[in-house]
mmCIF file of C-alpha atoms and ligand atoms in Angstrom:
data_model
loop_
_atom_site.group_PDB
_atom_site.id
_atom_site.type_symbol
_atom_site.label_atom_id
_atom_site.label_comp_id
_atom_site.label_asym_id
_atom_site.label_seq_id
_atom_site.Cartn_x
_atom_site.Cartn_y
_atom_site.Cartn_z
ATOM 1 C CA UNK A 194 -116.908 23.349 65.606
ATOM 2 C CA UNK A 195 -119.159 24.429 62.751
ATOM 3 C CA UNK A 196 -119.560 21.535 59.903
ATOM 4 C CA UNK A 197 -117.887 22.268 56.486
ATOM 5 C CA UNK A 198 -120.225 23.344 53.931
ATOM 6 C CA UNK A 199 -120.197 21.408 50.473
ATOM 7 C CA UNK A 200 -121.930 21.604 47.686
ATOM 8 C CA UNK A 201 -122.233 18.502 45.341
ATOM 9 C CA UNK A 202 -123.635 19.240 41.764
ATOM 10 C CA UNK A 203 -125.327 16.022 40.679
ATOM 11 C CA UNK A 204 -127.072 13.176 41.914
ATOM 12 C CA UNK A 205 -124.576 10.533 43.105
ATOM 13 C CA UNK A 206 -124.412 7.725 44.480
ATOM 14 C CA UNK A 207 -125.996 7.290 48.012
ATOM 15 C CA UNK A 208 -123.202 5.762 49.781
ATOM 16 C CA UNK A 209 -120.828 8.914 48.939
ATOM 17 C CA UNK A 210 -123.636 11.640 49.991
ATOM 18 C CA UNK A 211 -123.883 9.520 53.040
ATOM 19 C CA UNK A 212 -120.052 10.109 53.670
ATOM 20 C CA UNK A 213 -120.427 13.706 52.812
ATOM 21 C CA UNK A 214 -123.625 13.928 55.364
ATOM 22 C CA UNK A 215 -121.211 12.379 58.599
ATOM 23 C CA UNK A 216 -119.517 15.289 58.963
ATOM 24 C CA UNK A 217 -120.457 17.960 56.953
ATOM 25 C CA UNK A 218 -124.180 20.024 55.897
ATOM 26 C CA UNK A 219 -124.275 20.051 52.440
ATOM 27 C CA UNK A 220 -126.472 21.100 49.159
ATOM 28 C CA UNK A 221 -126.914 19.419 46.437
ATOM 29 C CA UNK A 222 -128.200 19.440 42.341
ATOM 30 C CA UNK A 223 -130.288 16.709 43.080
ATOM 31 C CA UNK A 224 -130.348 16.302 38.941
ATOM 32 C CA UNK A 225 -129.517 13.788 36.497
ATOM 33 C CA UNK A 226 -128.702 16.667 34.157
ATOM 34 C CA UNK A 227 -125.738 19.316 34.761
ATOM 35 C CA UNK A 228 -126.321 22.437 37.003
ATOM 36 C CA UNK A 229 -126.383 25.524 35.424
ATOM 37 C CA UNK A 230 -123.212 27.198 35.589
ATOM 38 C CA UNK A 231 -124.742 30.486 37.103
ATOM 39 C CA UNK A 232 -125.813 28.241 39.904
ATOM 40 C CA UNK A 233 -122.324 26.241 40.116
ATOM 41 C CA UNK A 234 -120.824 29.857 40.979
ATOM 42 C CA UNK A 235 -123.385 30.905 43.185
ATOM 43 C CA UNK A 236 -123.138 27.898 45.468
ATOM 44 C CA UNK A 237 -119.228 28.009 45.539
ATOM 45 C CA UNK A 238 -119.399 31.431 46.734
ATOM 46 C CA UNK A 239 -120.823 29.653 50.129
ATOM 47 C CA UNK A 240 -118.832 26.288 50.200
ATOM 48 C CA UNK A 241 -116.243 24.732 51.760
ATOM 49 C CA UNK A 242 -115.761 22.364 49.226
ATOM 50 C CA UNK A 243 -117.274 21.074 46.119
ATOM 51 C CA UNK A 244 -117.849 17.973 44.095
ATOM 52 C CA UNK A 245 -117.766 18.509 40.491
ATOM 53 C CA UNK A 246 -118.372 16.038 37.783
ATOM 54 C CA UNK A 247 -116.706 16.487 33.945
ATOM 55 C CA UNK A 248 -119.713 18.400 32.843
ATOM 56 C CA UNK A 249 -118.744 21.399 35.213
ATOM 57 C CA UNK A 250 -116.897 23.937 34.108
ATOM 58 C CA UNK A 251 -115.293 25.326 36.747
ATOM 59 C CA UNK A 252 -113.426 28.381 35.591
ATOM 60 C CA UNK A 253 -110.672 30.621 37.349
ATOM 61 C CA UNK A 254 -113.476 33.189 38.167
ATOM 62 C CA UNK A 255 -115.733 31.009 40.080
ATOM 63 C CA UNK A 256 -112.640 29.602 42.190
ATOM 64 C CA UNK A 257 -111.144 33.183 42.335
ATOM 65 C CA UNK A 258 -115.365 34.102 43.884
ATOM 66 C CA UNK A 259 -115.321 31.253 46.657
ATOM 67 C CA UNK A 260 -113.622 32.722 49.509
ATOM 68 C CA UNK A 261 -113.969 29.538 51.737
ATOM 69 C CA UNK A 262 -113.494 26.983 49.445
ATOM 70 C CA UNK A 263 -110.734 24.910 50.534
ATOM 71 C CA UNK A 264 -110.836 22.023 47.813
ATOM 72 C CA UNK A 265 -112.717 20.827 44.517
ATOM 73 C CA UNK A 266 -113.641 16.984 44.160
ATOM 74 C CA UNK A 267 -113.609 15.936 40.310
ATOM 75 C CA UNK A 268 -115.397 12.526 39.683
ATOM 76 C CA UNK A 269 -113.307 11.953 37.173
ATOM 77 C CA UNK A 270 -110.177 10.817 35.689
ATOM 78 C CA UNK A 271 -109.490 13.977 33.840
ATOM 79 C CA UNK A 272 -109.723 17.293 35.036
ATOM 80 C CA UNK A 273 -109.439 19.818 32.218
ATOM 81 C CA UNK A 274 -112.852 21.406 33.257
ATOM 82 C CA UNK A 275 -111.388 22.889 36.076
ATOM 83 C CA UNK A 276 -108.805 25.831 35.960
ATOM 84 C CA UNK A 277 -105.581 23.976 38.105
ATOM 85 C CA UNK A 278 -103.712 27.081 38.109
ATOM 86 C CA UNK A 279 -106.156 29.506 39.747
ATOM 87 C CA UNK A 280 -107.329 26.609 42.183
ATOM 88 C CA UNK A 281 -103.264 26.303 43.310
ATOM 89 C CA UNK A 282 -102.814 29.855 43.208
ATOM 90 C CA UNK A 283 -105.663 30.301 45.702
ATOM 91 C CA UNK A 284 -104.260 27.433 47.599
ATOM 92 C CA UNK A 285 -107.654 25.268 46.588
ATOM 93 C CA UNK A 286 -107.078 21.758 46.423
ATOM 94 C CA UNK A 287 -108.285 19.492 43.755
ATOM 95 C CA UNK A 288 -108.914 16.106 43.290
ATOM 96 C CA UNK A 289 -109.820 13.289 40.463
ATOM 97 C CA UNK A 290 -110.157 9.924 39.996
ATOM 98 C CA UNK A 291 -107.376 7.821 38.858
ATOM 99 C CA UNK A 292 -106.808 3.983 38.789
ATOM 100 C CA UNK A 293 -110.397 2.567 39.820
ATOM 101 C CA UNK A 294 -111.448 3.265 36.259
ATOM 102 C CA UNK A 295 -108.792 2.074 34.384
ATOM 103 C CA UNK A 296 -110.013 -1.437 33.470
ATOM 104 C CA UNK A 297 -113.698 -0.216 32.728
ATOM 105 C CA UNK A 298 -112.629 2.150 30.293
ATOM 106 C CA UNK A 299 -110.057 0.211 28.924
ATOM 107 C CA UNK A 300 -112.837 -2.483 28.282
ATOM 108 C CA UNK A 301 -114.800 0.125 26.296
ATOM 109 C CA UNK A 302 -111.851 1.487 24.698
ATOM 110 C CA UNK A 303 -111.227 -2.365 23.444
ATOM 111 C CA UNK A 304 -114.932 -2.780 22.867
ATOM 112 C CA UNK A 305 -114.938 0.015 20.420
ATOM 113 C CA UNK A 306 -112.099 -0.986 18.420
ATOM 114 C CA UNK A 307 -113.579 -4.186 18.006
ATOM 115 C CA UNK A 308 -116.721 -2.211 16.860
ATOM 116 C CA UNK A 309 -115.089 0.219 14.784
ATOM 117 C CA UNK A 310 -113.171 -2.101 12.696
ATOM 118 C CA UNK A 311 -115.446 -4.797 12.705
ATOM 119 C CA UNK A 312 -118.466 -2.445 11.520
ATOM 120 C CA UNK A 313 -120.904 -4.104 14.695
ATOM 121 C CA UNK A 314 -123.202 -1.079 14.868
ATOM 122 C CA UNK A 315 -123.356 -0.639 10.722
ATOM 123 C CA UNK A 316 -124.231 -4.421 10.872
ATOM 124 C CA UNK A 317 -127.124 -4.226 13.830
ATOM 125 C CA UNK A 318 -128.696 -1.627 12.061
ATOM 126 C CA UNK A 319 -128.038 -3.031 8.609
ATOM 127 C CA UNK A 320 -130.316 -6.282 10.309
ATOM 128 C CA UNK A 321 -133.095 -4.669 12.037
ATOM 129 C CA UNK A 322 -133.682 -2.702 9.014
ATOM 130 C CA UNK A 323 -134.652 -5.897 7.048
ATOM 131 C CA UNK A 324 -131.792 -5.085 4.606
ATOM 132 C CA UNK A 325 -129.982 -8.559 5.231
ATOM 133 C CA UNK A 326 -131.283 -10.593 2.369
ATOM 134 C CA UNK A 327 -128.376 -13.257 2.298
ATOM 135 C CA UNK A 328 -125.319 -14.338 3.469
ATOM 136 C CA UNK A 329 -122.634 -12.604 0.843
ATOM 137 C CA UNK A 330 -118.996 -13.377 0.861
ATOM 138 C CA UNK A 331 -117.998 -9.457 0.782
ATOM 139 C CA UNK A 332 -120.941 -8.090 2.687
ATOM 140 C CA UNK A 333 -119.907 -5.962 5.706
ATOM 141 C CA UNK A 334 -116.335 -6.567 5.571
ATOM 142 C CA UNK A 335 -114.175 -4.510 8.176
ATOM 143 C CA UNK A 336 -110.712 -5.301 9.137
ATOM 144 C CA UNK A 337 -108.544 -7.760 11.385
ATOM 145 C CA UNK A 338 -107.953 -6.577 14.976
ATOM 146 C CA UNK A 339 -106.244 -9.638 15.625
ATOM 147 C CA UNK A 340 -102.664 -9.856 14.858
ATOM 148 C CA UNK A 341 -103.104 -6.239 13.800
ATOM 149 C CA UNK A 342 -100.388 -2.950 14.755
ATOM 150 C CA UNK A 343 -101.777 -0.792 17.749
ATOM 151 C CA UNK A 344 -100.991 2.629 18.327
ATOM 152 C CA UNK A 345 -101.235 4.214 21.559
ATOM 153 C CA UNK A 346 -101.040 7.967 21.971
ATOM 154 C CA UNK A 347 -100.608 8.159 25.980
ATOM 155 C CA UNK A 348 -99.287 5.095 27.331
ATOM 156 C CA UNK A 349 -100.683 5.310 31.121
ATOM 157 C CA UNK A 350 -102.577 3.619 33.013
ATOM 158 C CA UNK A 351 -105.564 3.224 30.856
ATOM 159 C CA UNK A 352 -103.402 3.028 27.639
ATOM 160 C CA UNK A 353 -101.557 0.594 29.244
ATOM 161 C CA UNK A 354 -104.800 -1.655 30.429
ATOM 162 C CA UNK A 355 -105.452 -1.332 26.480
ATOM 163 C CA UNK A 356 -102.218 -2.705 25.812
ATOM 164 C CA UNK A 357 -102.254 -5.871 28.049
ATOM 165 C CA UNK A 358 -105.726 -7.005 26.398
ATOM 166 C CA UNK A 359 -104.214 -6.305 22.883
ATOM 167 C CA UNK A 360 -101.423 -8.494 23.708
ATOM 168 C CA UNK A 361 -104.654 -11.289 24.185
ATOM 169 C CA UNK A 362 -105.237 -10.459 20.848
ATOM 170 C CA UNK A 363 -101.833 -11.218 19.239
ATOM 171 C CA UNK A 364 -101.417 -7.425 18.303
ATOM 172 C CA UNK A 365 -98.131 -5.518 17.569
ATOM 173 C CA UNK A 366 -98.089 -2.800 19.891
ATOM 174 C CA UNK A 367 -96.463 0.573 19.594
ATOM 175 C CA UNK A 368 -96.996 3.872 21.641
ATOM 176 C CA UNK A 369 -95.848 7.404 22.293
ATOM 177 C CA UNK A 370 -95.943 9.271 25.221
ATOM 178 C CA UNK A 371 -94.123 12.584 26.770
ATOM 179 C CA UNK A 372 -91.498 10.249 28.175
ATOM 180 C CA UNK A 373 -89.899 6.873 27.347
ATOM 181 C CA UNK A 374 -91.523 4.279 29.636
ATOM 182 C CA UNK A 375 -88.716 1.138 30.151
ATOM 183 C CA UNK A 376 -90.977 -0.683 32.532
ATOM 184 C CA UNK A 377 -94.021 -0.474 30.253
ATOM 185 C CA UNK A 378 -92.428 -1.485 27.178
ATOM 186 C CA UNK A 379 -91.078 -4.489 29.065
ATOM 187 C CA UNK A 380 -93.993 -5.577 30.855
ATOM 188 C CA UNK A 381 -96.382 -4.949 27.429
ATOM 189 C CA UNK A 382 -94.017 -5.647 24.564
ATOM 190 C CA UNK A 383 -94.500 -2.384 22.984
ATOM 191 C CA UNK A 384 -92.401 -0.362 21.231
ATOM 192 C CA UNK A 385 -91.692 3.649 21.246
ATOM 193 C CA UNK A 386 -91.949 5.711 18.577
ATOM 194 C CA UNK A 387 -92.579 9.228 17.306
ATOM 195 C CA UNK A 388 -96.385 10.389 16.742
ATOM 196 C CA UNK A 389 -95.319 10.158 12.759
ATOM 197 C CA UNK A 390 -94.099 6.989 13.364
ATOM 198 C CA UNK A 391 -97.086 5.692 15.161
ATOM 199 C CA UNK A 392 -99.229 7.235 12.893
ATOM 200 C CA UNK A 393 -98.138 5.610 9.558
ATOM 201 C CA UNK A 394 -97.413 2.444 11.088
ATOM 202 C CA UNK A 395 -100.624 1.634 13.139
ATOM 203 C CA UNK A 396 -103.928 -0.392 12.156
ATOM 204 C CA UNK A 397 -105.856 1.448 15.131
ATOM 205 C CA UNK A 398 -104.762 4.325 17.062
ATOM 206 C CA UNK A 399 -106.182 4.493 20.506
ATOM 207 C CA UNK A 400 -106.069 7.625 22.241
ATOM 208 C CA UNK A 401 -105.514 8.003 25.999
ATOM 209 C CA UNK A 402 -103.738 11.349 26.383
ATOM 210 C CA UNK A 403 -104.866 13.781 28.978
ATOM 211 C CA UNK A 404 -106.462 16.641 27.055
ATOM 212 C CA UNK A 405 -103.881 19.865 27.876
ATOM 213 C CA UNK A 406 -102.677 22.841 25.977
ATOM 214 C CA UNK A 407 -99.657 20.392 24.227
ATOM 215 C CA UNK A 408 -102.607 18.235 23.024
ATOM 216 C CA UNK A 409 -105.457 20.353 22.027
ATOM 217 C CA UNK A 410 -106.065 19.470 18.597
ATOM 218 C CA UNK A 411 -102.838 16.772 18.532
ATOM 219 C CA UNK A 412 -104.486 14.912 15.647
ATOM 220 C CA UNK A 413 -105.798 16.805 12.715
ATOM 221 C CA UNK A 414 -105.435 17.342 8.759
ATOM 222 C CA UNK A 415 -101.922 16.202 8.273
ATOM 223 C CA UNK A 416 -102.035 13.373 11.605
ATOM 224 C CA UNK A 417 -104.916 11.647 9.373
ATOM 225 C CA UNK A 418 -103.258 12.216 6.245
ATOM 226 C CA UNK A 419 -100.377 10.461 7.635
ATOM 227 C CA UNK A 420 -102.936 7.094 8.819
ATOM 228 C CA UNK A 421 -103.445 4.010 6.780
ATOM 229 C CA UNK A 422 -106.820 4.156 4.302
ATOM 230 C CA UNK A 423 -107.370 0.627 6.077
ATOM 231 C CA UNK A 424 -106.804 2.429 9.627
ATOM 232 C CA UNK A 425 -109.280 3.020 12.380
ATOM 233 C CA UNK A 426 -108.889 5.819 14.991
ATOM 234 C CA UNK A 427 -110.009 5.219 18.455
ATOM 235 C CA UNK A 428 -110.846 8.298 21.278
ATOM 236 C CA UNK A 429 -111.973 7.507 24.982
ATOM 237 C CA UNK A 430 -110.062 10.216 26.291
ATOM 238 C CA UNK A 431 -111.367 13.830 25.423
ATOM 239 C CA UNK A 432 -112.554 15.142 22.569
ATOM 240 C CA UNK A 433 -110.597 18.114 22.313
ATOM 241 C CA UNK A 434 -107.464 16.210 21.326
ATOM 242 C CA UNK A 435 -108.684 15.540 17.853
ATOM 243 C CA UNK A 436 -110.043 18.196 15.411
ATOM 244 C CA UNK A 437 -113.345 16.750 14.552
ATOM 245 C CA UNK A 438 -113.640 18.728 11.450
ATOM 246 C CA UNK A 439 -110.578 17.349 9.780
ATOM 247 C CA UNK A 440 -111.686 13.676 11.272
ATOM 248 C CA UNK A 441 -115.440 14.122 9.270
ATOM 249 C CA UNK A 442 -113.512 15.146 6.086
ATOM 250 C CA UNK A 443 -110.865 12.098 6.562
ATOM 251 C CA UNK A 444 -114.385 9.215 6.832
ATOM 252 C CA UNK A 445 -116.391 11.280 4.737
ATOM 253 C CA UNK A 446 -113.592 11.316 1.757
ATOM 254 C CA UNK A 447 -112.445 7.259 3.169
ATOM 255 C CA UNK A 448 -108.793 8.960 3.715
ATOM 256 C CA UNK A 449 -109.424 6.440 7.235
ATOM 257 C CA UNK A 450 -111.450 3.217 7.298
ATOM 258 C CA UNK A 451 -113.255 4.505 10.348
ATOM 259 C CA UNK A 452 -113.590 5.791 13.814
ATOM 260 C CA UNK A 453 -114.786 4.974 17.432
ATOM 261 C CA UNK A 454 -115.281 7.917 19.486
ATOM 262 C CA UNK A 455 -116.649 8.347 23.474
ATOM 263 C CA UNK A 456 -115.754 11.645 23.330
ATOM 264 C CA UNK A 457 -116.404 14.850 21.890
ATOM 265 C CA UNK A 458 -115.224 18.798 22.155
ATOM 266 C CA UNK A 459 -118.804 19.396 22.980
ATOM 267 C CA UNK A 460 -120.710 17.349 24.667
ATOM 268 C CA UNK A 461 -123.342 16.258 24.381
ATOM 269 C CA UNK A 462 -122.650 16.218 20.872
ATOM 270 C CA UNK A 463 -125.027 18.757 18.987
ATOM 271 C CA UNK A 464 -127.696 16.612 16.570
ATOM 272 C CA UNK A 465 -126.456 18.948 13.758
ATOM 273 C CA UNK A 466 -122.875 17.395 13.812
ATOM 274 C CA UNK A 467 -122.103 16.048 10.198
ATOM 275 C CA UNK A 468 -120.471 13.230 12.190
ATOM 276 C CA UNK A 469 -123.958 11.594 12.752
ATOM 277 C CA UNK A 470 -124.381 11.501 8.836
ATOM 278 C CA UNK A 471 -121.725 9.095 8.630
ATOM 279 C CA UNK A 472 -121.866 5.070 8.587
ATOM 280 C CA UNK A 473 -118.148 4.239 9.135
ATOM 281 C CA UNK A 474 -118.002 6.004 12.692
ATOM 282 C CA UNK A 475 -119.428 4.361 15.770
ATOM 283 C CA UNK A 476 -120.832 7.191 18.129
ATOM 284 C CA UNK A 477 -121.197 6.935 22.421
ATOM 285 C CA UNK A 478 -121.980 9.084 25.146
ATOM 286 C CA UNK A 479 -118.825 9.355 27.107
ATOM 287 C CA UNK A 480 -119.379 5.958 28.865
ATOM 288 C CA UNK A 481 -115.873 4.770 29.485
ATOM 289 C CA UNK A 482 -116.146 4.154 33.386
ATOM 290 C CA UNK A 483 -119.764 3.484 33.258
ATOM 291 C CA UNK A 484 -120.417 0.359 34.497
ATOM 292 C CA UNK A 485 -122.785 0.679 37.982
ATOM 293 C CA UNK A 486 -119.309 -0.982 40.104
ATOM 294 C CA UNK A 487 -116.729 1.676 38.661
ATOM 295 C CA UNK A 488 -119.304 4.551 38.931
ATOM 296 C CA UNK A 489 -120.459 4.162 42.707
ATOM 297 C CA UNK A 490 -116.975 3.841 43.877
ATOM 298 C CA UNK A 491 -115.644 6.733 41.455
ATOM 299 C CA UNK A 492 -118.515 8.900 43.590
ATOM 300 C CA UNK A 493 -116.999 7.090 46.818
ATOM 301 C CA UNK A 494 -113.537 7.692 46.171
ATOM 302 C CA UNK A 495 -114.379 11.588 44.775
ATOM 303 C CA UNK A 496 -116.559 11.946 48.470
ATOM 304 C CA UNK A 497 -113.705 10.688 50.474
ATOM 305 C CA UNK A 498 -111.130 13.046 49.432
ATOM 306 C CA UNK A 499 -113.540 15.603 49.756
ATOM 307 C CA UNK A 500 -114.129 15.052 53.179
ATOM 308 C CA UNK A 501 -110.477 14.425 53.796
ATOM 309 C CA UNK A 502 -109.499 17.817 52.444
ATOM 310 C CA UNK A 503 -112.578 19.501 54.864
ATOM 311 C CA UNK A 504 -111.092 17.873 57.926
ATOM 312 C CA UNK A 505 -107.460 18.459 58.491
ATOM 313 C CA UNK A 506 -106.140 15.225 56.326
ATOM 314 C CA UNK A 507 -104.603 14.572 52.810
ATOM 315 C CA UNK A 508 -106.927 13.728 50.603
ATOM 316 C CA UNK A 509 -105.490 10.629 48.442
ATOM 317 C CA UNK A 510 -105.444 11.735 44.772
ATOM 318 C CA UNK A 511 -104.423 15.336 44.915
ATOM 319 C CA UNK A 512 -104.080 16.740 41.206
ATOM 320 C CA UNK A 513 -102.152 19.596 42.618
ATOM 321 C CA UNK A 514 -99.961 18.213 45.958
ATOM 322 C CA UNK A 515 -98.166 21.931 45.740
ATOM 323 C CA UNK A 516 -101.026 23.571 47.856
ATOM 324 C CA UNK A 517 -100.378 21.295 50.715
ATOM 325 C CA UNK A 518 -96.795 21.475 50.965
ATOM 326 C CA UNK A 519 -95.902 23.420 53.820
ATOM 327 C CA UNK A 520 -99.139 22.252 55.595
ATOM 328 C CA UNK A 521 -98.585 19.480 58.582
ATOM 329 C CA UNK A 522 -101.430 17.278 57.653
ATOM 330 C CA UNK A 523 -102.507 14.092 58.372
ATOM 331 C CA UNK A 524 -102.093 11.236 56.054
ATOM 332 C CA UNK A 525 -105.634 9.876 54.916
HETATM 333 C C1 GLV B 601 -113.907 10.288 32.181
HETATM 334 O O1 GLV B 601 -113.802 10.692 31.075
HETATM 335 C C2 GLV B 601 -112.999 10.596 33.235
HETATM 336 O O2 GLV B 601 -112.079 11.395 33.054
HETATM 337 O O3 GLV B 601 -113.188 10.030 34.321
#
């Protein structure tokens, strides 16, 4: 039987191109840095399958180009670089990684609101500068995350791992989601409410919200007029859900106290974005599941689907089940 063809588009983890290697030839981007996207389409037009990472944008014509490819691997939680629709319509299966990096980003997620509203990075630089010339009672003063009211836009998984260590921290939580979640609210103590609600009432707001078409630009001018002046917004999810313009007016005119934001609607974020001209917003590249445990078995978990989809079985986290449904196929 010939071997499946794959192409993987970055250099990952040696374990999962090992997997890959058992039972399929594959090519790879053998690059720390994204491959072109002119290349991305050239190799799907000869692959079976494909692992992707969130820097590929995989668009409805490259899918609709690949006439053997049977199924896309996203090493990642989200997949809003890929086109679902075209991928199901051509019966292409796609896959992401959910659950193994729920804790690690929820531990950056909690890292930067401790940042943010504590003013860390302002401070570090404020010392290795040689500005600290003595202890003053009002120097560097942020605000209280303990005890404080957290607002989570998106209680799932990861919102919800950001919810048990805010309980650790005495906080009030409150959330909103598409749907009421009963078991959540028990298990966390948090309470439901509207976006306005949420917005006017929180200390932080942490976002964890898939990015879709119903949240594309979800907070903007009138969400961040609606925030506390003492409030601190919080993004780990995906940049596109807030409108950064409106966000650099709201710190630059101190409608907010400040920000903490992983993500970005272009990323890497340009060196010409006013956002890097401000103190009172604490600035990373997209590290939420990077720590070296969460990464290598994100790649392992993205390889084994992949091969699972190449050889007859059901890959585990299927983003779109609908392609497989009148398939017989083996459980994974
Ligand atoms: C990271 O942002 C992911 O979606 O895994």
């Amino acid at each position: 039987m010939m071997r499946p063809l794959v192409y993987i588009s970055r250099s990952i983890a040696a374990e999962a191109i090992s997997l890959i290697a058992q039972c399929c030839d594959y090519r790879i981007w053998n690059n720390d840095q994204p491959v072109p996207a002119k290349i991305l389409e050239e190799e799907m037009k000869k692959s079976d399958g494909v692992l992707t990472t969130l820097s590929d944008q995989v668009n409805a014509a490259f899918i609709a180009g690949a006439p053997n490819l049977k199924i896309i691997s996203n090493m990642a939680a989200g997949f809003d670089n890929i086109d679902i629709s075209e991928a199901t319509a051509k019966g292409v299966m796609v896959t992401n990684t959910p659950g193994i990096l729920t804790n690690t980003t929820a531990d950056l997620a909690f890292a930067l609101i401790l940042a943010a509203s504590r003013r860390l990075i302002e401070a570090e630089k404020f010392l290795r500068n040689g500005q600290w010339q003595a202890w003053e009672p009002m120097l560097l003063t942020g605000q209280d995350v303990y005890g404080a009211t957290l607002g989570i836009i998106g209680l799932g998984q990861i919102g919800s791992a950001v919810a048990r260590r805010a309980k650790g921290f005495n906080m009030n939580i409150i959330y909103c989601n598409r749907k009421r979640d009963y078991r959540a609210e028990a298990e966390l103590g948090a309470t439901y409410a509207n976006l306005k609600e949420l917005l006017s009432l929180s200390d932080i707001v942490s976002i964890h919200c898939p990015l879709t078409r119903e949240t594309k630009g979800l907070i903007s001018y009138w969400e961040l007029a609606m925030m506390k002046p003492t409030a601190v917004l919080i993004n780990t999810a995906r940049g596109g859900v807030v409108d950064e313009g409106a966000l650099y007016e709201a710190l630059a005119n101190r409608r907010i106290f400040a920000a903490g934001l992983d993500v970005f609607s272009e990323e890497p974020l340009p060196l010409d974005n006013p956002l890097f001209k401000l103190p009172n917003v604490t600035l990373l590249p997209h590290i939420g599941s990077a720590s070296i445990a969460t990464r290598t078995k994100m790649a392992i978990m993205t390889a084994s689907d992949l091969v699972a989809g190449l050889t007859g079985k059901l890959p585990r986290n299927l983003v779109n089940p609908e392609v497989v449904k009148d398939t017989p196929i083996e459980k994974s």
